[in-house]
Coordinates of C-alpha atoms in Angstrom, one line a residue:
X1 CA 0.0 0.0 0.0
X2 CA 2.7 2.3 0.9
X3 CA 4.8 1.6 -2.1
X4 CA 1.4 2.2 -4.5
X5 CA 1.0 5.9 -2.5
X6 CA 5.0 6.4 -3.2
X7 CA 4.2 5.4 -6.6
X8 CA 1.3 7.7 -7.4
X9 CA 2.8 10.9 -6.0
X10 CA 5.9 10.3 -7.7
X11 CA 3.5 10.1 -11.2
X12 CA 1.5 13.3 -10.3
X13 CA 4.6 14.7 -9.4
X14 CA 5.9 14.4 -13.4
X15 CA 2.4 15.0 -14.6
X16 CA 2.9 18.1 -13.0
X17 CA 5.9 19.2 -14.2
X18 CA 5.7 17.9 -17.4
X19 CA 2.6 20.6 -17.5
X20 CA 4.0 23.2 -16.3
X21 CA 6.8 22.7 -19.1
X22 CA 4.3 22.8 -22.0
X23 CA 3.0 26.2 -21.0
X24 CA 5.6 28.2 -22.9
X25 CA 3.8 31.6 -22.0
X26 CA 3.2 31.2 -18.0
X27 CA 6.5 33.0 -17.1
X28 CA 6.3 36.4 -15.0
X29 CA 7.1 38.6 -17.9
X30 CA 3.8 36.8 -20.0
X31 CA 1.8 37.5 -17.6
X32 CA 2.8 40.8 -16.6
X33 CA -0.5 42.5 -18.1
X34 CA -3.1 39.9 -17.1
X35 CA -4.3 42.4 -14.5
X36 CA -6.2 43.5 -17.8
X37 CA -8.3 40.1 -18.2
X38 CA -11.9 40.4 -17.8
X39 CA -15.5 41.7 -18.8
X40 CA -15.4 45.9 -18.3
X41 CA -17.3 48.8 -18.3
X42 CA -15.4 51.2 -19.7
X43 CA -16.3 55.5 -18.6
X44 CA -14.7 58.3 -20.0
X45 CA -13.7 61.0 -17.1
X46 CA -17.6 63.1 -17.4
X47 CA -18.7 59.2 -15.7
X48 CA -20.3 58.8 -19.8
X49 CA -20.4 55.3 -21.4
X50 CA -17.0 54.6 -23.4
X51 CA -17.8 51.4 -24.6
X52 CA -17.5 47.4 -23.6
X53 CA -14.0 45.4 -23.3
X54 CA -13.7 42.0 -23.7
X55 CA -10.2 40.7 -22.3
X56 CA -9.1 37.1 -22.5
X57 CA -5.8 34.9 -22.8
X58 CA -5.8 32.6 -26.1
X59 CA -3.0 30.3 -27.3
X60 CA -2.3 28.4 -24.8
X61 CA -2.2 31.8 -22.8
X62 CA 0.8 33.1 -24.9
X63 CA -1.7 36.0 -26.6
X64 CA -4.4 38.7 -24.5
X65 CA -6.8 39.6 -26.3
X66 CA -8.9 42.5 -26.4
X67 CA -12.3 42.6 -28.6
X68 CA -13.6 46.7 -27.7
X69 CA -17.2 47.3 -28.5
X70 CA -17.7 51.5 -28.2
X71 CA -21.0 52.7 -26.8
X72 CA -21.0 55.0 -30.3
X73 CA -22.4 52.5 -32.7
X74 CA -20.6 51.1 -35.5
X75 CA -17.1 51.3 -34.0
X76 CA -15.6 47.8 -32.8
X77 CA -11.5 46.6 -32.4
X78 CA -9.5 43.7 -31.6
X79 CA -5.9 43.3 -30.0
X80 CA -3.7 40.8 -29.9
X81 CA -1.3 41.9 -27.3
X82 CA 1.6 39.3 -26.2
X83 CA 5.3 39.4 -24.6
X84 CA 8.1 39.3 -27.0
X85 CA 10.7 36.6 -26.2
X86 CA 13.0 37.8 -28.1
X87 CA 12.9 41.8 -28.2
X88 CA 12.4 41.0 -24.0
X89 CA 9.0 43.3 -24.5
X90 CA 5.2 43.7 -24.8
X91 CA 3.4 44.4 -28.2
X92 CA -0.3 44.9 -28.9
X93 CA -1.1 44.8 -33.0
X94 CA -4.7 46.6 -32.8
X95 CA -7.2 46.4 -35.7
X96 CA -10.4 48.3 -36.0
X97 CA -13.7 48.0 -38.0
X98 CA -12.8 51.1 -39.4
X99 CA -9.5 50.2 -41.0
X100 CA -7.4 51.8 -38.2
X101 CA -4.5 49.7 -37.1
X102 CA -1.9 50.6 -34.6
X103 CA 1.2 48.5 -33.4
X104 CA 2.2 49.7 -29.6
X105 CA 5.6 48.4 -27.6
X106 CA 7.1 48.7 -24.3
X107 CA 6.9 47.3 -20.8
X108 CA 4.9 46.9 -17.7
X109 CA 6.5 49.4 -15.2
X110 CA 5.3 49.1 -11.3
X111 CA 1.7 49.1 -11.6
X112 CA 1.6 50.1 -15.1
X113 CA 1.8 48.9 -18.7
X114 CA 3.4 51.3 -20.9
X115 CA 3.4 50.6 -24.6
X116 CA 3.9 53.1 -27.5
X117 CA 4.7 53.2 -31.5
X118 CA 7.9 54.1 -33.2
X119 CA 7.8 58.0 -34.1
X120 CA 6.5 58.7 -37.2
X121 CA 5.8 62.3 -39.3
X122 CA 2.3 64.0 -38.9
X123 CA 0.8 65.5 -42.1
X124 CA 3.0 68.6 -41.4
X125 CA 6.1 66.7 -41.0
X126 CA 6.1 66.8 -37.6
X127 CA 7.5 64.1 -35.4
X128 CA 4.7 62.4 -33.1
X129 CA 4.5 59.0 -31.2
X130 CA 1.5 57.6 -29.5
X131 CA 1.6 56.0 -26.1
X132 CA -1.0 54.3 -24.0
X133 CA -0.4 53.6 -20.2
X134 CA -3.1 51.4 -18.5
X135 CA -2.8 52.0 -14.4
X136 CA -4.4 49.7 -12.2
X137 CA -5.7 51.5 -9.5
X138 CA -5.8 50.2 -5.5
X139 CA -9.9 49.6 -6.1
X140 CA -9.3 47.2 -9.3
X141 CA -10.1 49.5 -11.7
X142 CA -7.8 49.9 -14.4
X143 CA -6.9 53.5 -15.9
X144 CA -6.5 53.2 -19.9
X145 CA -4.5 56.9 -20.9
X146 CA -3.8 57.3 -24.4
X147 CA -1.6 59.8 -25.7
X148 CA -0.2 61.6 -29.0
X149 CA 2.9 63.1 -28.5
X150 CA 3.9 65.8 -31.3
X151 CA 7.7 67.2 -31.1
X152 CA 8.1 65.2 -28.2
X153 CA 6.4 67.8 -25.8
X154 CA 2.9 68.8 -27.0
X155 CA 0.5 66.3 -25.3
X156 CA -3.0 65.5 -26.9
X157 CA -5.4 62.8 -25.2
X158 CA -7.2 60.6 -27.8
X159 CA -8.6 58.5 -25.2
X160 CA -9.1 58.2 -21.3
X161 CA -11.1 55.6 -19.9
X162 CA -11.8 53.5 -16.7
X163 CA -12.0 49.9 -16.4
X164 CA -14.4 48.2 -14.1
X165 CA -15.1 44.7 -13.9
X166 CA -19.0 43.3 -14.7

């Protein structure tokens, strides 16, 4: 009896392991921004309706992603956000119904995840960048800042919403 209770540990105990090997995407760094899984509620700062966000692992939890509904009808998007082995950082690859696309990078820094896009020119040549920061606050709510940077100084906010779970 003993040597069958020996024996069966010592199989869980492989099982185990051998799981925990497979998941290629359960490391620290992947899961860095799961603090953003869940069903939200998304409000701009007036306490208005921003829209719905969807926020789920896929891929044998190596993508997040994101499926936004906005309360203004007609406008939906989809991320794909996921840690980059090799570059050692996060990237998002957004898609919109509207043909919009944007592809974001960076890192999760204390209790926030900071991604942005490589500069590029605005239509009157001027340098610009756009960076998002998601926050998650002390009451679970997460924070979702983003910003266009122009000349690397003028600040414009395209979008600030809080997250709250359903």
């Amino acid at each position: 009896m003993k040597s069958i209770a020996i024996t069966l540990v010592l199989c869980l105990s492989v099982i185990v392991a051998n799981a925990q090997d497979q998941c290629k995407c359960c490391t620290e760094n992947h899961k860095a921004f799961d603090f953003w899984i869940g069903t939200w509620t998304v409000t701009n700062p007036d306490g208005s309706p921003a829209g719905k966000n969807v926020i789920d692992k896929i891929q044998d939890k190596c993508i997040l992603r994101e499926n936004w509904t906005s309360a203004k009808a007609g406008y939906t998007g989809t991320s794909n956000n996921f840690y980059n082995t090799t570059k050692k950082q996060w990237e998002q690859i957004w898609i919109d119904n509207q043909g919009g696309s944007l592809h974001l990078k960076g890192n999760r820094k204390g209790n926030q995840m900071i991604l942005q896009t490589d500069e590029a020119k605005n239509p009157k040549g001027q340098p610009f960048i756009h960076r998002v920061t998601w926050t998650v606050n002390e009451n679970g709510t997460v924070r979702q800042l983003w910003e266009t940077i122009t000349n690397g100084t003028e600040i414009a906010i395209a979008f600030d919403g809080l997250y709250k779970k359903e």
